[in-house]
Amino acid sequence: MNKKHNRLIVIGDGIVYRYGNNYYVSGSSQLDFYECFDGIDEVIIWSRIYDISETDIPKYSMYDTSTLSKQVTFCGIFNQPSGLKGYIITMYERIKKLNKLFCKPALVICSPISVSQWIMWLLFRKRDLIFISRVIGDPDGIPDIKKSKAIWKVIVCFVKRLQVNYLAKSKLQTWVSSELEKKYRNPYVPSVIFHDGLIYDRQIVTEIKPRTKPELQLIFVGRLSPEKGINDLIDAVNMLSTSRIKLKIIGQGVEQENIRRKINEYNLEDKIILLGQKKWGQELFSEMRTSDILILPSYNEGLGMVLLEAMSNGITVIGSRVGGIPDVINPGLNGLLFTPGNVAELADAIKSLYDNEELRSKLCRNALITAHQNTREMQLERFHEAYMKNVYNYL
């Protein structure tokens, strides 16, 4: 049966790369989530799109649209300049393109923390659209990093107000963590928690990673931006400078040069190495498997998918007690938690595993159980069931 709202529009301001007619992403390029949308014939993915050269291709994962039963189209703003200036310069183009995109009925899924979503909601919400909300982060986390900038507090108030209205109009609210659902859920709209974990059950290792080197091998994987708390991790390593510890930092972002300077100031060049971006999949996972502990010291985190990826690869995890991270880490059972921003507490957590291989191994074994309880298959099934029950009949 043909549905009126047979287009799915996915609105975000994430980055997609283009070379020729192919599109790429720095993370996973899996598209199987869109097979959950029965009744949808076309998927339109809106993003910021940047052209890359042929030499850049090995850094990224290519979207293979031939694996889907639906037509997939990428659109958005091409080669947008960085920063707030970029959004201002492209504002007219963004409005014009979104206006054209929403001229026909559609099902829309997006996160409220997105400039394009703000425009959609303010200008086009009365069009013939059906909404599914996707809340992946907490707006309250922004001022913790930028306390000196009053403008951010105004933006947070605006985003939270918009989010309340958006959730109320949605046919289904979706969340990456119970913490976000508990804090922001509209009690009159159906709701489901599922995360964006990308590891299938068959990909989870069967054995934990034993410690093979005298140095405790630490690893951080993520965007190098202030809210990720990477400076706290460097401070913790500096506090433990007399211990035999190595830290690999994987990722790129605005804090990269500041991080490099801090490493040099502490004379930690022999303990900390910046590896840049690693392609999601085996290239990244091989780095994890040569490590003993993955650390995520964030100040604001929807869930922290990298924790589940580390667990799936048989290594121990330490995370900050913030956002959805406690949904993944049960302290003392499958990992360790510390108070965000508390460097001494983080250093103590690292040291406790440095001195106790039995504890580290126990955490690893239990983490594998957690990984099997959070597979890609389970998350897709959970969403699909909620979608069919609460959204499908409105198409």
XYZ file of C-alpha atoms in Angstrom:
395
model
C 0.000 0.000 0.000
C 1.398 3.382 -1.032
C 1.730 5.882 1.788
C 1.241 9.652 1.520
C 4.293 10.389 3.680
C 6.609 7.996 1.869
C 9.721 10.196 2.105
C 11.968 10.132 5.182
C 13.987 13.313 5.699
C 16.871 13.036 8.144
C 17.875 16.510 9.333
C 21.257 17.162 10.917
C 24.275 19.433 10.731
C 26.830 16.656 10.816
C 29.538 16.385 8.172
C 29.442 14.195 5.081
C 32.228 14.151 2.478
C 31.851 13.877 -1.298
C 34.148 12.709 -4.043
C 32.562 12.354 -7.445
C 29.163 10.699 -7.005
C 30.143 8.928 -3.792
C 29.615 10.099 -0.219
C 31.773 9.343 2.806
C 31.790 9.801 6.580
C 34.510 9.784 9.237
C 32.599 7.273 11.398
C 30.583 4.227 10.422
C 28.810 4.306 7.057
C 26.121 1.776 7.999
C 22.685 2.630 6.610
C 20.719 -0.347 7.942
C 18.804 1.853 10.401
C 16.707 3.141 7.511
C 15.404 -0.358 6.733
C 13.374 -0.029 9.955
C 11.077 2.505 8.242
C 8.359 0.388 6.658
C 6.236 2.397 4.220
C 9.131 4.690 3.266
C 10.423 4.581 -0.338
C 12.980 7.402 -0.286
C 15.497 8.496 2.363
C 16.884 12.038 2.123
C 19.894 12.755 4.345
C 20.529 16.459 5.015
C 24.032 17.398 6.200
C 26.934 19.745 5.716
C 28.769 18.309 2.709
C 32.439 18.926 1.939
C 34.289 17.980 -1.226
C 37.457 15.919 -0.723
C 40.288 14.822 -2.986
C 41.020 11.286 -4.104
C 43.953 11.109 -1.678
C 41.559 11.744 1.237
C 39.316 8.772 0.474
C 41.223 6.160 2.572
C 40.508 8.216 5.727
C 36.756 7.774 5.428
C 34.049 5.123 5.076
C 31.911 5.193 1.937
C 28.123 5.043 2.090
C 27.026 2.050 0.018
C 23.443 2.926 -0.895
C 23.073 -0.254 -2.966
C 22.662 -2.218 0.281
C 19.292 -0.551 0.977
C 15.916 -1.400 -0.485
C 15.092 2.335 -0.501
C 16.391 5.175 -2.638
C 18.944 7.303 -0.741
C 19.760 10.929 -1.565
C 22.282 13.244 0.104
C 21.663 16.973 0.158
C 22.459 20.021 2.271
C 24.957 22.859 2.388
C 28.152 22.315 0.405
C 31.566 23.447 1.659
C 30.193 25.682 4.423
C 32.874 27.880 6.059
C 33.685 26.899 9.629
C 32.256 28.500 12.764
C 29.271 30.755 13.378
C 30.230 32.869 10.369
C 29.653 29.881 8.126
C 26.087 29.450 9.351
C 25.380 33.153 8.881
C 26.788 33.198 5.341
C 24.762 30.142 4.303
C 21.519 31.051 6.116
C 19.612 32.184 3.017
C 20.745 29.162 1.021
C 19.780 26.857 3.910
C 16.268 28.335 4.185
C 15.751 28.189 0.419
C 16.806 24.542 0.175
C 14.802 23.454 3.210
C 11.736 25.227 1.842
C 12.015 23.187 -1.340
C 12.693 19.992 0.610
C 9.514 20.339 2.684
C 7.202 21.253 -0.194
C 5.822 17.675 -0.207
C 4.591 15.459 2.646
C 7.351 13.702 4.592
C 8.317 11.913 7.763
C 11.093 13.873 9.501
C 13.569 12.629 12.099
C 16.135 14.927 13.653
C 17.772 16.165 16.835
C 16.694 19.511 18.329
C 20.353 20.547 18.676
C 20.791 21.466 15.011
C 20.655 24.820 13.200
C 18.811 23.231 10.279
C 16.265 21.735 12.664
C 15.703 25.146 14.263
C 14.957 26.642 10.864
C 12.691 23.731 9.941
C 10.715 24.093 13.153
C 10.426 27.885 13.121
C 9.488 28.208 9.437
C 8.056 24.916 8.200
C 6.489 23.007 11.115
C 2.952 23.678 9.803
C 3.699 21.904 6.537
C 2.431 18.365 5.937
C 5.126 16.730 8.055
C 5.217 13.940 10.631
C 7.938 14.158 13.269
C 10.075 11.688 15.174
C 12.372 13.333 17.714
C 15.900 12.071 18.304
C 17.524 13.423 21.475
C 21.220 12.529 21.619
C 22.645 15.249 23.873
C 21.802 17.512 26.771
C 21.671 21.276 26.086
C 22.567 21.888 29.738
C 26.073 20.617 29.045
C 27.053 23.663 26.979
C 27.493 26.267 29.782
C 29.717 23.885 31.742
C 32.371 24.399 29.092
C 31.702 28.034 28.172
C 30.695 29.655 31.464
C 32.169 33.007 30.484
C 30.009 33.406 27.382
C 26.518 34.565 28.301
C 25.357 34.079 24.713
C 25.600 30.312 25.189
C 23.157 30.470 28.091
C 20.692 32.301 25.856
C 21.181 29.654 23.148
C 20.619 26.852 25.672
C 17.335 28.422 26.837
C 16.230 28.747 23.214
C 17.148 25.133 22.392
C 15.362 23.767 25.456
C 12.207 25.753 24.658
C 12.278 24.566 21.064
C 12.896 20.988 22.218
C 9.822 21.056 24.472
C 7.624 22.159 21.565
C 9.200 19.690 19.161
C 8.745 16.743 21.509
C 5.095 17.662 22.027
C 4.412 17.577 18.262
C 6.316 14.311 17.654
C 4.574 11.014 17.106
C 7.483 9.253 18.806
C 10.235 10.451 21.130
C 13.537 8.580 20.884
C 16.491 8.853 23.273
C 20.007 7.487 23.528
C 19.917 7.204 27.319
C 17.528 6.865 30.248
C 19.022 10.035 31.780
C 17.870 12.156 28.848
C 14.451 10.525 28.761
C 13.955 11.045 32.491
C 14.933 14.705 32.226
C 13.093 15.816 29.084
C 10.371 13.309 28.168
C 6.892 14.558 27.310
C 4.644 12.132 29.231
C 1.857 12.365 26.622
C 3.956 11.220 23.650
C 5.156 7.616 23.106
C 8.827 7.156 23.935
C 11.587 4.621 23.328
C 15.234 4.414 24.350
C 17.650 3.011 21.798
C 21.216 3.968 21.078
C 23.267 4.252 17.908
C 25.665 1.436 18.718
C 27.060 -0.105 15.552
C 28.508 -3.399 16.762
C 26.727 -6.582 15.720
C 26.788 -9.598 18.001
C 29.069 -11.461 15.594
C 31.670 -8.674 15.834
C 32.179 -8.942 19.595
C 35.463 -10.622 20.510
C 35.322 -13.920 22.396
C 38.251 -13.256 24.732
C 39.293 -10.284 26.831
C 42.475 -8.427 26.008
C 45.301 -9.466 28.373
C 47.901 -6.951 29.494
C 51.034 -7.771 27.529
C 53.333 -4.798 28.151
C 54.918 -3.440 31.330
C 53.376 -0.021 30.574
C 49.636 0.332 31.103
C 48.279 1.231 27.659
C 45.573 3.931 27.760
C 43.542 5.154 24.800
C 41.171 8.052 24.134
C 38.953 8.049 21.037
C 36.771 11.007 20.159
C 36.452 14.569 18.969
C 39.173 16.843 20.342
C 36.867 19.523 21.725
C 36.549 21.064 25.210
C 33.482 19.096 26.333
C 35.320 15.794 25.831
C 37.561 16.504 28.830
C 40.793 15.471 27.125
C 42.786 18.081 29.069
C 41.708 16.410 32.320
C 43.032 13.095 31.030
C 46.398 14.670 30.189
C 46.499 16.204 33.688
C 45.793 12.782 35.181
C 48.614 11.180 33.191
C 50.890 13.974 34.387
C 49.922 13.191 38.005
C 50.932 9.572 37.340
C 54.109 10.520 35.454
C 56.254 8.274 37.658
C 54.138 5.239 36.706
C 54.708 3.229 33.544
C 51.798 4.535 31.497
C 51.286 5.300 27.801
C 48.351 7.204 26.282
C 47.208 7.177 22.659
C 44.874 9.986 21.567
C 42.794 9.250 18.471
C 40.691 11.975 16.897
C 40.838 15.495 15.579
C 39.221 18.799 16.448
C 39.602 22.379 17.594
C 41.640 21.485 20.685
C 44.361 19.603 18.822
C 47.046 22.305 18.951
C 46.249 23.191 22.572
C 46.600 19.524 23.467
C 49.917 19.310 21.660
C 51.209 22.363 23.559
C 50.079 20.936 26.876
C 51.880 17.660 26.223
C 55.061 19.596 25.477
C 54.679 21.810 28.576
C 54.406 18.727 30.780
C 57.294 17.015 28.940
C 55.057 14.025 28.283
C 56.118 13.424 24.682
C 57.414 9.984 25.680
C 54.093 9.053 27.316
C 51.398 10.592 25.101
C 51.062 10.281 21.337
C 48.559 11.969 19.018
C 47.520 9.548 16.272
C 44.978 11.740 14.476
C 41.826 10.348 12.908
C 41.480 6.598 12.399
C 38.983 5.031 10.013
C 36.054 3.484 11.855
C 36.197 -0.298 11.788
C 39.241 -2.533 11.858
C 41.755 0.324 11.681
C 40.286 1.864 14.827
C 39.552 -1.425 16.571
C 43.098 -2.669 16.081
C 44.289 0.365 18.059
C 41.813 -0.484 20.794
C 42.963 -4.099 20.955
C 46.550 -3.022 21.586
C 45.334 -0.932 24.547
C 44.367 -1.897 28.090
C 41.925 0.864 29.072
C 39.740 3.258 27.094
C 38.959 6.495 28.934
C 36.075 8.854 28.185
C 36.376 11.919 30.494
C 33.490 13.932 28.977
C 31.622 16.816 30.576
C 28.557 16.191 28.404
C 27.737 12.919 26.681
C 24.525 11.472 25.263
C 25.705 7.909 25.822
C 29.292 7.385 24.683
C 29.156 4.760 21.917
C 32.927 4.404 22.027
C 32.552 2.732 25.435
C 30.478 -0.081 23.916
C 32.954 -0.366 21.052
C 35.810 -0.753 23.540
C 33.850 -3.326 25.552
C 33.153 -5.248 22.334
C 36.894 -5.350 21.690
C 37.706 -6.805 25.108
C 39.280 -3.841 26.902
C 38.447 -2.044 30.154
C 36.626 1.292 30.260
C 36.683 4.328 32.549
C 34.118 7.084 32.047
C 32.876 10.250 33.699
C 29.662 10.084 35.691
C 27.664 12.238 33.275
C 24.802 11.946 30.787
C 24.163 8.412 29.573
C 27.585 7.006 30.498
C 26.179 5.425 33.717
C 23.699 3.575 31.461
C 26.699 1.714 30.062
C 29.116 1.521 33.005
C 28.121 -0.163 36.248
C 31.050 0.941 38.459
C 33.102 -1.902 39.867
C 31.266 -4.441 37.697
C 32.059 -3.659 34.043
C 34.122 -0.472 34.330
C 34.898 2.513 36.531
C 33.273 5.950 36.883
C 34.663 9.229 38.171
C 33.285 12.724 38.750
C 33.684 14.848 35.575
C 36.446 17.403 36.024
C 37.940 15.632 39.061
C 41.460 14.909 37.839
C 42.606 13.309 41.101
C 39.663 10.891 41.019
C 40.444 9.978 37.423
C 44.108 9.412 38.278
C 43.073 7.166 41.192
C 40.840 5.107 38.880
C 43.714 4.583 36.438
C 46.116 3.700 39.255
C 43.678 1.160 40.727
C 43.812 -0.779 37.469
C 47.557 -0.329 37.098
C 48.056 -2.094 40.406
C 45.309 -4.708 40.077
C 45.278 -6.896 36.978
C 42.692 -9.200 38.573
C 40.222 -6.310 38.829
C 40.932 -5.164 35.282
C 40.299 -8.680 33.948
C 37.034 -8.962 35.898
C 35.799 -5.671 34.481
C 36.701 -6.827 30.965
C 34.798 -10.102 31.300
C 31.672 -8.370 32.539
C 32.033 -5.699 29.855
C 31.733 -8.405 27.186
C 28.377 -9.380 28.699
C 27.296 -5.730 28.502
C 28.377 -5.618 24.852
C 26.228 -8.657 24.037
C 23.273 -6.917 25.715
C 23.680 -3.818 23.525
C 24.146 -5.126 20.001
C 23.114 -3.363 16.824
C 20.434 -5.997 16.201
C 18.775 -5.315 19.552
C 18.712 -1.546 19.071
C 17.207 -1.734 15.575
C 14.556 -4.187 16.734
C 13.631 -1.945 19.656
C 13.185 1.092 17.400
C 11.328 -0.814 14.689
C 8.790 -2.124 17.166
C 8.108 1.398 18.520
C 7.944 2.829 14.987
C 5.396 0.283 13.769
C 3.253 0.770 16.866
C 3.307 4.580 17.034
C 4.227 6.068 13.634
C 3.499 3.720 10.722
C -0.267 4.228 10.696
C 0.166 8.011 10.345
C 2.097 7.780 7.059
